Tab-separated table of C-alpha atoms in Angstrom:
chain	number	residue	atom	x	y	z
A	1	MET	CA	-16.900	-23.807	-15.920
A	2	LYS	CA	-13.978	-24.474	-13.638
A	3	ARG	CA	-13.741	-27.944	-12.013
A	4	ASP	CA	-15.260	-26.964	-8.741
A	5	GLY	CA	-18.394	-25.865	-10.806
A	6	LYS	CA	-17.442	-22.199	-10.807
A	7	TYR	CA	-18.043	-20.099	-13.821
A	8	ARG	CA	-15.123	-17.549	-14.782
A	9	ALA	CA	-14.751	-14.859	-17.404
A	10	CYS	CA	-11.776	-12.782	-18.335
A	11	LEU	CA	-11.214	-10.170	-21.096
A	12	CYS	CA	-9.941	-11.774	-24.211
A	13	ALA	CA	-8.266	-9.722	-26.951
A	14	LEU	CA	-9.199	-10.749	-30.534
A	15	GLY	CA	-5.661	-12.721	-31.351
A	16	TYR	CA	-7.099	-13.687	-35.014
A	17	THR	CA	-7.007	-10.266	-36.253
A	18	GLN	CA	-3.331	-9.994	-35.538
A	19	ILE	CA	-1.200	-10.305	-38.404
A	20	GLY	CA	2.026	-12.339	-38.373
A	21	GLY	CA	5.546	-10.577	-38.726
A	22	GLU	CA	3.868	-7.287	-37.484
A	23	ASP	CA	1.721	-8.151	-34.274
A	24	PHE	CA	3.683	-11.417	-33.290
A	25	VAL	CA	6.950	-13.488	-34.566
A	26	ASP	CA	6.744	-16.591	-32.740
A	27	ASN	CA	3.578	-18.043	-31.285
A	28	PHE	CA	4.476	-21.218	-29.747
A	29	ALA	CA	5.259	-22.062	-26.176
A	30	PRO	CA	7.333	-25.247	-25.313
A	31	VAL	CA	5.849	-27.770	-22.912
A	32	ILE	CA	7.501	-30.653	-20.954
A	33	LYS	CA	7.893	-33.787	-23.185
A	34	ASP	CA	5.892	-36.655	-21.607
A	35	GLU	CA	8.711	-38.943	-21.529
A	36	THR	CA	10.736	-36.187	-19.217
A	37	PHE	CA	7.578	-36.128	-17.037
A	38	ARG	CA	7.821	-40.073	-16.439
A	39	MET	CA	11.588	-40.052	-15.691
A	40	VAL	CA	11.018	-37.340	-13.145
A	41	LEU	CA	8.236	-39.019	-11.522
A	42	SER	CA	10.548	-42.145	-11.436
A	43	LEU	CA	13.372	-40.564	-9.474
A	44	ALA	CA	11.067	-38.941	-7.324
A	45	MET	CA	9.704	-42.442	-6.662
A	46	LEU	CA	13.289	-43.852	-6.184
A	47	ASN	CA	14.230	-40.963	-3.998
A	48	ASN	CA	11.237	-40.451	-1.950
A	49	TRP	CA	11.463	-37.002	-2.716
A	50	LYS	CA	8.367	-34.759	-2.040
A	51	LYS	CA	6.169	-33.657	-4.947
A	52	TYR	CA	3.772	-31.146	-5.531
A	53	VAL	CA	1.724	-29.448	-8.610
A	54	LEU	CA	1.830	-25.515	-9.050
A	55	ASP	CA	-0.733	-23.515	-10.696
A	56	VAL	CA	-0.136	-19.878	-11.571
A	57	GLU	CA	-3.571	-18.104	-11.581
A	58	THR	CA	-4.158	-15.887	-14.655
A	59	ALA	CA	-0.443	-16.633	-15.845
A	60	PHE	CA	-0.969	-15.054	-19.064
A	61	LEU	CA	-1.088	-11.425	-17.635
A	62	TYR	CA	2.453	-11.790	-16.187
A	63	GLY	CA	3.952	-11.787	-19.719
A	64	ASN	CA	6.024	-8.793	-20.869
A	65	LEU	CA	4.825	-7.708	-24.318
A	66	GLN	CA	7.655	-7.088	-26.799
A	67	GLU	CA	5.389	-5.941	-29.655
A	68	GLN	CA	3.131	-2.585	-30.008
A	69	ILE	CA	-0.221	-3.810	-29.879
A	70	TYR	CA	-3.547	-1.712	-29.438
A	71	MET	CA	-7.177	-2.673	-28.637
A	72	THR	CA	-10.602	-0.702	-28.386
A	73	ALA	CA	-11.807	-0.156	-24.960
A	74	PRO	CA	-14.101	-3.092	-24.110
A	75	VAL	CA	-17.719	-2.613	-22.875
A	76	GLY	CA	-17.843	-1.996	-19.377
A	77	TYR	CA	-14.610	-0.321	-19.201
A	78	GLU	CA	-15.786	2.870	-17.608
A	79	ASP	CA	-17.204	0.564	-14.730
A	80	ILE	CA	-13.960	-0.841	-14.212
A	81	LEU	CA	-12.067	2.507	-13.821
A	82	GLN	CA	-14.605	3.656	-11.626
A	83	ALA	CA	-14.630	0.654	-9.052
A	84	LEU	CA	-10.708	0.924	-8.931
A	85	GLN	CA	-11.142	5.118	-8.316
A	86	ASP	CA	-13.369	4.111	-5.826
A	87	ASP	CA	-10.997	1.576	-4.146
A	88	GLY	CA	-8.131	4.317	-4.132
A	89	ILE	CA	-6.239	2.647	-6.789
A	90	LEU	CA	-6.592	5.351	-9.469
A	91	PRO	CA	-6.623	9.058	-8.127
A	92	ALA	CA	-9.911	10.929	-7.414
A	93	ASN	CA	-9.480	13.514	-10.175
A	94	SER	CA	-8.783	10.976	-12.913
A	95	ASP	CA	-10.957	11.337	-16.213
A	96	LEU	CA	-12.870	8.196	-16.469
A	97	ASN	CA	-14.633	9.095	-19.882
A	98	ILE	CA	-13.640	7.187	-22.844
A	99	SER	CA	-14.436	8.803	-26.061
A	100	GLU	CA	-15.252	6.334	-29.201
A	101	ASP	CA	-11.966	7.090	-31.078
A	102	GLU	CA	-9.650	6.460	-28.124
A	103	ILE	CA	-7.742	3.152	-28.076
A	104	LEU	CA	-5.703	1.253	-25.209
A	105	GLN	CA	-2.207	0.220	-25.684
A	106	LEU	CA	-1.297	-3.272	-24.139
A	107	ILE	CA	1.833	-3.126	-21.888
A	108	LYS	CA	1.507	-6.590	-20.782
A	109	THR	CA	0.157	-9.893	-22.609
A	110	ILE	CA	-3.384	-10.578	-22.164
A	111	TYR	CA	-5.609	-13.807	-23.013
A	112	GLY	CA	-6.291	-14.198	-26.644
A	113	LEU	CA	-2.969	-12.583	-27.748
A	114	VAL	CA	-1.277	-15.289	-30.112
A	115	GLN	CA	2.079	-14.861	-28.283
A	116	ALA	CA	0.417	-14.939	-24.577
A	117	ALA	CA	1.552	-18.314	-24.005
A	118	ARG	CA	5.174	-17.535	-25.122
A	119	GLU	CA	5.880	-14.760	-23.238
A	120	TRP	CA	4.710	-16.381	-20.115
A	121	TYR	CA	7.174	-19.148	-20.689
A	122	ARG	CA	9.642	-16.367	-21.024
A	123	ARG	CA	8.909	-14.562	-17.774
A	124	LEU	CA	8.634	-17.869	-15.863
A	125	ARG	CA	12.075	-18.903	-17.625
A	126	GLU	CA	13.824	-15.648	-16.269
A	127	LYS	CA	12.591	-16.033	-12.657
A	128	LEU	CA	13.647	-19.539	-12.274
A	129	ILE	CA	16.893	-18.841	-13.563
A	130	GLN	CA	17.288	-16.025	-11.104
A	131	LEU	CA	16.547	-18.397	-8.525
A	132	GLY	CA	19.324	-20.463	-9.321
A	133	TYR	CA	17.739	-23.061	-11.632
A	134	ALA	CA	19.333	-24.499	-14.765
A	135	LYS	CA	17.271	-24.951	-17.919
A	136	CYS	CA	17.960	-28.189	-19.871
A	137	LEU	CA	18.753	-27.585	-23.564
A	138	ASN	CA	16.997	-30.678	-24.862
A	139	ASP	CA	13.875	-30.243	-23.199
A	140	PRO	CA	13.569	-26.198	-22.139
A	141	CYS	CA	10.630	-26.995	-19.838
A	142	LEU	CA	12.880	-28.892	-17.311
A	143	PHE	CA	14.611	-27.239	-14.738
A	144	TYR	CA	17.091	-28.290	-12.028
A	145	ARG	CA	18.711	-26.925	-9.248
A	146	SER	CA	20.652	-28.465	-6.378
A	147	ASN	CA	22.170	-26.405	-3.618
A	148	GLU	CA	22.655	-26.437	0.482
A	149	LEU	CA	18.585	-27.159	0.667
A	150	GLY	CA	18.893	-30.166	-1.648
A	151	PRO	CA	18.044	-30.980	-5.026
A	152	SER	CA	14.753	-29.767	-7.045
A	153	ILE	CA	13.477	-30.473	-10.261
A	154	LEU	CA	10.309	-28.546	-12.164
A	155	CYS	CA	8.582	-29.714	-15.007
A	156	VAL	CA	6.624	-26.834	-16.743
A	157	TYR	CA	3.465	-27.255	-19.197
A	158	VAL	CA	2.355	-23.855	-19.678
A	159	ASP	CA	0.936	-22.640	-16.506
A	160	ASP	CA	1.092	-25.871	-14.673
A	161	SER	CA	4.069	-27.058	-13.136
A	162	PHE	CA	5.061	-30.248	-11.150
A	163	GLY	CA	7.878	-30.347	-8.763
A	164	VAL	CA	10.003	-33.142	-6.911
A	165	GLY	CA	13.102	-32.882	-4.553
A	166	GLU	CA	13.875	-32.207	-1.105
A	167	GLU	CA	10.875	-30.339	0.859
A	168	LYS	CA	12.983	-27.478	1.946
A	169	ALA	CA	14.132	-26.909	-1.456
A	170	LEU	CA	10.492	-26.853	-2.828
A	171	GLU	CA	9.432	-24.713	-0.125
A	172	ASP	CA	12.308	-22.041	-0.990
A	173	THR	CA	11.250	-22.443	-4.647
A	174	ILE	CA	7.332	-21.846	-3.886
A	175	TYR	CA	8.361	-18.829	-1.216
A	176	GLU	CA	10.246	-17.098	-4.202
A	177	LEU	CA	7.857	-17.665	-6.957
A	178	GLU	CA	4.886	-16.088	-4.772
A	179	LYS	CA	6.762	-12.778	-4.571
A	180	ASP	CA	5.940	-12.268	-8.264
A	181	PHE	CA	2.944	-14.686	-9.021
A	182	THR	CA	-0.230	-15.669	-7.474
A	183	ILE	CA	0.031	-19.507	-7.159
A	184	LEU	CA	-1.972	-22.267	-5.856
A	185	VAL	CA	0.219	-25.307	-4.542
A	186	ASP	CA	-0.899	-28.629	-4.287
A	187	TRP	CA	1.290	-30.807	-2.046
A	188	ASN	CA	-1.049	-33.988	-2.719
A	189	ALA	CA	0.528	-33.840	-6.463
A	190	ASP	CA	-2.009	-36.754	-7.098
A	191	GLU	CA	-2.764	-35.181	-10.851
A	192	TYR	CA	-0.898	-33.816	-13.476
A	193	LEU	CA	-1.487	-32.922	-17.179
A	194	GLY	CA	-4.894	-35.213	-16.612
A	195	CYS	CA	-2.532	-38.129	-15.140
A	196	LYS	CA	-3.718	-39.596	-12.004
A	197	ILE	CA	-0.779	-40.717	-9.784
A	198	GLY	CA	-1.964	-43.388	-7.735
A	199	ILE	CA	-0.961	-46.164	-5.488
A	200	THR	CA	-2.257	-49.897	-5.780
A	201	SER	CA	-3.089	-52.035	-2.824
A	202	ASP	CA	0.591	-53.772	-2.744
A	203	GLY	CA	1.902	-50.216	-2.502
A	204	LYS	CA	2.860	-49.788	-6.112
A	205	THR	CA	2.683	-46.254	-8.019
A	206	VAL	CA	0.835	-46.265	-10.976
A	207	LEU	CA	-0.299	-43.680	-13.824
A	208	SER	CA	-4.041	-43.594	-15.151
A	209	GLN	CA	-6.367	-40.767	-16.947
A	210	LEU	CA	-9.575	-41.562	-15.550
A	211	ASP	CA	-11.137	-38.235	-16.613
A	212	ILE	CA	-10.269	-38.977	-20.249
A	213	LEU	CA	-11.962	-42.372	-19.779
A	214	LYS	CA	-14.911	-40.557	-18.421
A	215	ARG	CA	-15.213	-38.594	-21.472
A	216	LEU	CA	-14.562	-41.454	-23.487
A	217	ARG	CA	-17.462	-43.475	-21.894
A	218	HIS	CA	-19.813	-40.415	-21.994
A	219	ARG	CA	-19.181	-39.787	-25.833
A	220	PHE	CA	-19.235	-43.552	-26.953
A	221	TYR	CA	-21.294	-45.502	-24.318
A	222	ASP	CA	-24.513	-45.661	-26.431
A	223	LYS	CA	-22.238	-47.065	-29.395
A	224	VAL	CA	-20.162	-49.683	-27.645
A	225	LYS	CA	-22.701	-51.122	-25.017
A	226	HIS	CA	-23.805	-53.753	-27.342
A	227	VAL	CA	-19.963	-54.738	-28.741
A	228	SER	CA	-18.848	-57.806	-27.633
A	229	GLU	CA	-15.863	-57.767	-24.915
A	230	HIS	CA	-12.394	-58.472	-26.548
A	231	SER	CA	-9.503	-59.829	-24.767
A	232	THR	CA	-6.977	-57.584	-26.916
A	233	PRO	CA	-7.002	-54.079	-28.237
A	234	SER	CA	-7.936	-54.867	-31.769
A	235	THR	CA	-8.796	-57.968	-33.946
A	236	PRO	CA	-5.639	-59.757	-34.459
A	237	GLY	CA	-4.037	-59.329	-38.103
A	238	PHE	CA	-6.657	-56.673	-38.548
A	239	LYS	CA	-5.288	-53.954	-41.260
A	240	ALA	CA	-6.835	-50.654	-41.994
A	241	TYR	CA	-7.233	-49.751	-45.826
A	242	ARG	CA	-7.972	-46.425	-47.284
A	243	VAL	CA	-11.149	-46.301	-49.596
A	244	LYS	CA	-11.261	-44.057	-52.726
A	245	ASN	CA	-15.099	-44.411	-53.325
A	246	ASP	CA	-17.243	-41.591	-51.710
A	247	TRP	CA	-20.050	-44.064	-51.162
A	248	GLU	CA	-17.973	-46.170	-49.175
A	249	LYS	CA	-17.173	-43.444	-46.705
A	250	LEU	CA	-19.023	-42.829	-43.570
A	251	ASN	CA	-21.289	-40.012	-43.301
A	252	THR	CA	-20.198	-36.468	-42.079
A	253	CYS	CA	-21.745	-37.152	-38.707
A	254	ASP	CA	-20.045	-40.901	-38.173
A	255	GLN	CA	-16.777	-39.524	-40.043
A	256	LYS	CA	-16.421	-36.731	-37.203
A	257	LEU	CA	-17.102	-39.091	-34.356
A	258	PHE	CA	-14.613	-41.470	-35.943
A	259	ARG	CA	-11.803	-38.460	-35.671
A	260	ALA	CA	-13.033	-37.625	-32.339
A	261	GLY	CA	-12.426	-41.583	-31.047
A	262	ILE	CA	-9.142	-41.223	-32.440
A	263	GLY	CA	-8.233	-38.109	-30.986
A	264	ILE	CA	-9.213	-39.448	-27.572
A	265	LEU	CA	-7.346	-42.626	-27.742
A	266	LEU	CA	-4.318	-40.639	-29.042
A	267	HIS	CA	-3.972	-38.707	-25.728
A	268	LEU	CA	-4.475	-41.733	-23.934
A	269	VAL	CA	-1.531	-43.210	-25.903
A	270	LYS	CA	0.789	-40.479	-25.270
A	271	TYR	CA	0.798	-40.978	-21.494
A	272	THR	CA	-0.717	-43.912	-20.136
A	273	ARG	CA	-1.942	-46.754	-22.454
A	274	PRO	CA	1.209	-47.718	-24.636
A	275	GLU	CA	-0.393	-51.162	-25.399
A	276	ILE	CA	-2.962	-49.783	-27.718
A	277	ALA	CA	-0.472	-47.680	-29.739
A	278	ASN	CA	-0.416	-50.000	-32.770
A	279	SER	CA	-4.284	-50.498	-32.955
A	280	VAL	CA	-4.734	-46.617	-32.851
A	281	ARG	CA	-2.010	-46.112	-35.420
A	282	GLU	CA	-3.703	-48.262	-37.812
A	283	LEU	CA	-6.986	-46.713	-37.411
A	284	SER	CA	-5.318	-43.072	-37.828
A	285	HIS	CA	-4.221	-43.966	-41.170
A	286	VAL	CA	-7.736	-43.708	-42.447
A	287	MET	CA	-8.798	-40.745	-40.422
A	288	ASP	CA	-10.070	-38.918	-43.224
A	289	CYS	CA	-11.602	-41.865	-45.329
A	290	ALA	CA	-13.024	-44.339	-42.853
A	291	ASN	CA	-15.645	-46.858	-43.753
A	292	ASP	CA	-18.007	-49.004	-41.690
A	293	ALA	CA	-15.494	-51.537	-40.920
A	294	HIS	CA	-12.965	-48.824	-39.660
A	295	PHE	CA	-15.721	-47.463	-37.429
A	296	LYS	CA	-16.631	-51.029	-36.255
A	297	GLU	CA	-12.936	-51.407	-35.252
A	298	LEU	CA	-12.814	-48.072	-33.602
A	299	LEU	CA	-15.529	-49.487	-31.474
A	300	THR	CA	-13.830	-52.669	-30.688
A	301	VAL	CA	-10.560	-50.558	-29.328
A	302	ILE	CA	-12.824	-48.251	-27.326
A	303	LYS	CA	-14.734	-51.253	-25.949
A	304	PHE	CA	-11.641	-52.890	-24.892
A	305	VAL	CA	-10.332	-49.717	-23.113
A	306	LEU	CA	-13.541	-49.016	-21.096
A	307	ASP	CA	-13.664	-52.776	-19.909
A	308	SER	CA	-9.719	-52.602	-18.987
A	309	GLU	CA	-10.312	-49.287	-17.164
A	310	ALA	CA	-8.412	-51.009	-14.364
A	311	LEU	CA	-5.181	-51.523	-16.624
A	312	LYS	CA	-2.647	-48.735	-15.675
A	313	LEU	CA	0.812	-47.865	-16.451
A	314	LEU	CA	3.109	-49.287	-13.850
A	315	ILE	CA	6.060	-47.475	-12.038
A	316	ASP	CA	7.672	-49.821	-9.817
A	317	LEU	CA	11.370	-49.240	-9.990
A	318	ASN	CA	14.283	-51.999	-10.000
A	319	LYS	CA	16.549	-50.350	-8.013
A	320	ALA	CA	20.246	-50.966	-9.334
A	321	GLY	CA	23.535	-50.469	-7.409
A	322	LYS	CA	24.526	-47.621	-5.616
A	323	GLY	CA	24.711	-44.646	-7.571
A	324	ILE	CA	24.167	-46.826	-10.913
A	325	PHE	CA	21.130	-46.627	-13.242
A	326	TYR	CA	20.474	-48.460	-16.268
A	327	LEU	CA	18.350	-47.851	-19.377
A	328	THR	CA	17.172	-51.045	-21.491
A	329	ARG	CA	15.677	-50.694	-24.775
A	330	LYS	CA	13.420	-53.096	-26.864
A	331	LEU	CA	12.783	-52.964	-30.472
A	332	ASP	CA	10.703	-54.351	-33.223
A	333	SER	CA	9.776	-53.853	-36.809
A	334	ASP	CA	7.072	-55.274	-38.924
A	335	PHE	CA	8.428	-55.327	-42.642
A	336	ALA	CA	6.025	-53.697	-45.113
A	337	GLY	CA	3.591	-53.781	-42.563
A	338	ASN	CA	1.378	-51.172	-44.427
A	339	GLN	CA	-0.173	-53.219	-47.444
A	340	GLU	CA	-1.050	-50.361	-49.154
A	341	THR	CA	2.068	-48.153	-49.004
A	342	ARG	CA	4.453	-51.072	-48.371
A	343	LYS	CA	5.867	-49.016	-45.654
A	344	SER	CA	7.250	-50.848	-42.609
A	345	ILE	CA	6.170	-50.286	-39.131
A	346	THR	CA	8.735	-49.174	-36.165
A	347	GLY	CA	7.901	-49.868	-32.671
A	348	TRP	CA	9.931	-49.579	-29.463
A	349	LEU	CA	9.784	-49.412	-25.670
A	350	VAL	CA	12.003	-47.681	-23.506
A	351	PHE	CA	12.810	-48.694	-19.809
A	352	PHE	CA	14.567	-46.823	-17.084
A	353	LEU	CA	15.194	-48.929	-13.942
A	354	GLY	CA	12.525	-51.349	-15.213
A	355	VAL	CA	9.773	-48.460	-15.726
A	356	LEU	CA	8.463	-47.728	-19.178
A	357	ILE	CA	9.212	-44.306	-19.588
A	358	ALA	CA	8.768	-43.996	-23.690
A	359	TRP	CA	7.410	-45.929	-26.442
A	360	ARG	CA	6.428	-45.510	-30.300
A	361	SER	CA	4.488	-47.136	-32.942
A	362	LYS	CA	4.894	-45.247	-36.208
A	363	ALA	CA	5.130	-46.051	-40.007
A	364	GLN	CA	8.569	-45.465	-41.387
A	365	PRO	CA	9.361	-42.622	-43.805
A	366	HIS	CA	10.193	-44.716	-46.706
A	367	ILE	CA	9.949	-47.993	-48.114
A	368	THR	CA	12.697	-50.759	-47.221
A	369	LEU	CA	13.880	-53.426	-49.348
A	370	SER	CA	14.447	-56.210	-46.594
A	371	SER	CA	13.442	-56.968	-42.979
A	372	THR	CA	17.172	-56.266	-41.928
A	373	GLU	CA	16.883	-52.573	-43.508
A	374	ALA	CA	13.507	-52.098	-41.868
A	375	GLU	CA	14.992	-53.020	-38.507
A	376	LEU	CA	18.194	-50.782	-39.170
A	377	VAL	CA	15.650	-47.959	-39.435
A	378	ALA	CA	13.722	-48.869	-36.451
A	379	VAL	CA	17.290	-49.069	-34.476
A	380	THR	CA	18.471	-45.474	-35.798
A	381	ASP	CA	15.037	-43.965	-34.573
A	382	LEU	CA	15.290	-45.762	-31.317
A	383	CYS	CA	18.872	-44.476	-30.861
A	384	CYS	CA	17.776	-41.108	-31.381
A	385	GLU	CA	15.467	-41.672	-28.092
A	386	ILE	CA	18.510	-43.089	-26.406
A	387	LEU	CA	20.359	-39.757	-26.837
A	388	PHE	CA	17.818	-37.596	-25.521
A	389	CYS	CA	16.633	-39.890	-22.580
A	390	HIS	CA	20.868	-39.948	-22.070
A	391	GLN	CA	21.025	-36.222	-22.323
A	392	ILE	CA	18.318	-35.452	-19.788
A	393	LEU	CA	19.374	-37.851	-17.176
A	394	SER	CA	23.014	-36.406	-17.474
A	395	PHE	CA	21.345	-32.755	-16.994
A	396	LEU	CA	19.892	-34.143	-13.786
A	397	GLY	CA	23.201	-35.604	-12.603
A	398	ILE	CA	22.274	-39.284	-13.061
A	399	THR	CA	25.167	-41.729	-13.834
A	400	LEU	CA	24.150	-44.397	-16.308
A	401	GLU	CA	25.339	-47.798	-16.593
A	402	TYR	CA	27.222	-48.055	-20.106
A	403	PRO	CA	26.824	-49.444	-22.701
A	404	ILE	CA	22.953	-49.018	-23.126
A	405	LEU	CA	21.563	-52.188	-24.174
A	406	VAL	CA	19.230	-52.170	-27.261
A	407	GLU	CA	17.448	-55.658	-27.977
A	408	VAL	CA	16.779	-56.273	-31.296
A	409	ASP	CA	15.279	-59.506	-32.929
A	410	ASN	CA	17.045	-59.408	-36.276
A	411	GLN	CA	20.305	-60.681	-36.783
A	412	GLY	CA	21.275	-59.008	-39.829
A	413	ALA	CA	20.682	-55.557	-38.356
A	414	VAL	CA	22.528	-56.333	-35.614
A	415	PHE	CA	25.538	-57.300	-37.581
A	416	LEU	CA	25.287	-54.323	-39.883
A	417	ALA	CA	25.116	-51.807	-36.985
A	418	ARG	CA	28.114	-53.260	-35.467
A	419	ASN	CA	30.369	-53.664	-38.530
A	420	ASP	CA	31.675	-51.586	-41.324
A	421	CYS	CA	30.625	-53.690	-44.415
A	422	THR	CA	28.338	-53.414	-47.175
A	423	SER	CA	26.816	-56.046	-49.682
A	424	GLN	CA	24.846	-55.930	-52.870
A	425	ARG	CA	21.665	-56.096	-50.727
A	426	THR	CA	22.535	-53.215	-48.244
A	427	LYS	CA	24.755	-50.714	-50.108
A	428	HIS	CA	21.995	-48.430	-50.999
A	429	ILE	CA	21.133	-47.768	-47.219
A	430	ASP	CA	21.714	-44.248	-46.390
A	431	THR	CA	24.476	-43.393	-44.255
A	432	LYS	CA	22.323	-41.629	-41.825
A	433	TYR	CA	20.783	-44.976	-40.482
A	434	LEU	CA	24.481	-46.092	-39.890
A	435	PHE	CA	25.534	-43.255	-37.285
A	436	LEU	CA	24.825	-45.622	-34.626
A	437	ARG	CA	28.022	-47.343	-35.155
A	438	GLU	CA	29.729	-44.556	-33.705
A	439	TYR	CA	27.945	-44.534	-30.532
A	440	GLN	CA	28.685	-48.274	-30.221
A	441	GLU	CA	32.429	-48.020	-30.899
A	442	ASP	CA	32.171	-45.178	-27.950
A	443	GLY	CA	30.777	-47.720	-25.569
A	444	ILE	CA	27.704	-45.519	-25.151
A	445	ILE	CA	25.379	-48.271	-26.793
A	446	LYS	CA	25.465	-52.098	-27.313
A	447	ILE	CA	22.846	-53.737	-29.858
A	448	VAL	CA	22.181	-57.041	-28.998
A	449	PHE	CA	20.073	-59.776	-30.335
A	450	VAL	CA	16.814	-61.024	-28.504
A	451	CYS	CA	14.357	-63.843	-29.764
A	452	SER	CA	10.828	-62.800	-30.601
A	453	GLU	CA	9.203	-64.335	-28.016
A	454	ASP	CA	10.996	-61.993	-25.223
A	455	ASN	CA	10.439	-58.929	-27.184
A	456	GLU	CA	7.542	-56.849	-25.716
A	457	SER	CA	7.945	-54.418	-28.349
A	458	ASP	CA	6.202	-56.877	-30.513
A	459	VAL	CA	2.555	-55.231	-29.259
A	460	MET	CA	3.802	-51.840	-30.737
A	461	THR	CA	3.834	-53.187	-34.154
A	462	LYS	CA	1.135	-55.724	-34.494
A	463	ASN	CA	-2.231	-56.778	-33.432
A	464	THR	CA	-1.597	-59.903	-31.459
A	465	SER	CA	-3.049	-62.664	-30.247
A	466	LYS	CA	-4.525	-62.674	-26.375
A	467	PRO	CA	-1.527	-65.037	-25.082
A	468	ILE	CA	1.429	-62.997	-26.819
A	469	TYR	CA	-0.427	-59.537	-25.732
A	470	GLU	CA	-0.869	-60.693	-21.948
A	471	LYS	CA	2.776	-62.025	-21.802
A	472	HIS	CA	4.239	-58.618	-22.963
A	473	VAL	CA	1.807	-56.276	-21.640
A	474	ASN	CA	1.865	-57.478	-17.920
A	475	LYS	CA	5.601	-56.443	-17.799
A	476	PHE	CA	5.021	-52.723	-17.710
A	477	MET	CA	1.245	-52.594	-17.077
A	478	VAL	CA	-0.956	-53.600	-13.985
A	479	TRP	CA	-4.381	-54.277	-13.046
A	480	ASP	CA	-5.559	-52.145	-10.402
A	481	LYS	CA	-9.116	-52.537	-9.054
C-alpha cells in the first residue's frame, strides 16, 4: 500500500533461488551517507539554492542485466501478451501460446533479483556521467556538476534522489533524465529519507522524523503511557549488563519487542536525534539478552522521545568570511565505560558552520590502559571522519579554514598527538593511533584542549544529569512546537 492509500503490485523474481557466483556476483548498491546529506542540505541553505526530491518509477526495471538468468512464465503471462497484441505493440500474427516447458530469459533486471538495486545504480551513474556530473570517490552516491547553468548536486539513495543547486541547472538535469526514465519530481523538497525538512516560527531550518515517531507511538504507546516523564533520555549513570541465566531474560515476545524498539531508535539516532545516541548504544549492548530492568529503561528512552517530539535537529548556519568555511570537532571518551568488557566509549560531534552534521557514540575496539590512551583512540576515530568530511567538501569546491580545530578534554592526549615521544606508560600504543601527528604537522588539523564543562560531546558517552544535558543539547537541537 502506497502513501496515498492505493495498492500496487509488480511481478517479482524468486531471488532467493539465485546462486552466488553463477546468477550474481555482487549484490549491494551504495547509498548516500547521512552526514553527506546534511552537508549538502547545509550548503543549500547557505546559498539559497533550489531543492527537489526526485523519485524514479519502477527504477529496478531499467537495469541492464549482466548475467544469463531465466525464469518460468508467470501465471497470466498469456493475458499480458494478448493485451500487448490488442494495443498493437506485438504483431497480430504472434504466437501467444506458452507451453509448460518454455521459459523466459531476462534481458533487464526485475524486482526480486538480488542484483537489481546494484544494476539500477550502475545505469543511473552512467547517465549522470554522460550529463557531465562527476562522481565523488569517497561517497559514490554524491554527484556534482558546475557549468554555465550553475552548480548542481545530486544525492542518490537507490531510486530516490535529493538535488540542490541553481534552478536552471536542476531543470536541465530533470529534462535530460526524463528522456530515459519515468520520474516524479517534488519541488517542495520537504521530505527525504523519512526526514522532514521544516521551518520554525523564527525562520530556522530543522530536521525531524515524524513518521518514525508515529510508528514508535503506535507500537509502544500502551507500554509507555504509565511511565513517568523524564527530563533526560535515560537514567543518569545507568549501565546495561548482559544477563547469563535464561530465567532472567525476557520472554520471546518481549525480547522481540525490545529489539524492535532498539531498531526504531537507532534509525532516529542516525538522522535527527543524536542526543539519545548514548542511551540507545547502552541498551543495544544487551539486545539478545535483555531483562526486565533493560526493558524498563527502553520504555524510559521511548517515553522521553515521544514527549520531546518537538525537539528537532537545528540547521542554523553561522556564516563565515567570504569563501571561507570551517569545521569544528568536539570529542570525549569515557574510560572503561563498559563495566563488563572494560572497553572505553568514544563520543564525538562534528560541526560545519555551526551545524551538527555527524556524530558517534560507540564502544572502542579494544581495552585501553589509561584515560589518555582512550582519548587518543577516540581522537584517531574522529580524525578519520575529519578526512572524510574534508574530502567531500573539497569535491564540492568548498575551501575550508585550516587548521581544523579538534577540541579534546584530556591534556595527555593533546600532548601525545602533538609530540613524537613515548614513555613507560605509552610505548605500547599502536602506531595507527598516532597517524594524526602527520596531519597536525601538515596544518590540516589542530588538537586543542577544552574544559569538560564546555564539551558538548559529553552527552555521547554518558547518561548525564538534566542541567548538563540541557546545556549541551540546546547548542544543536531546538524545540519547535
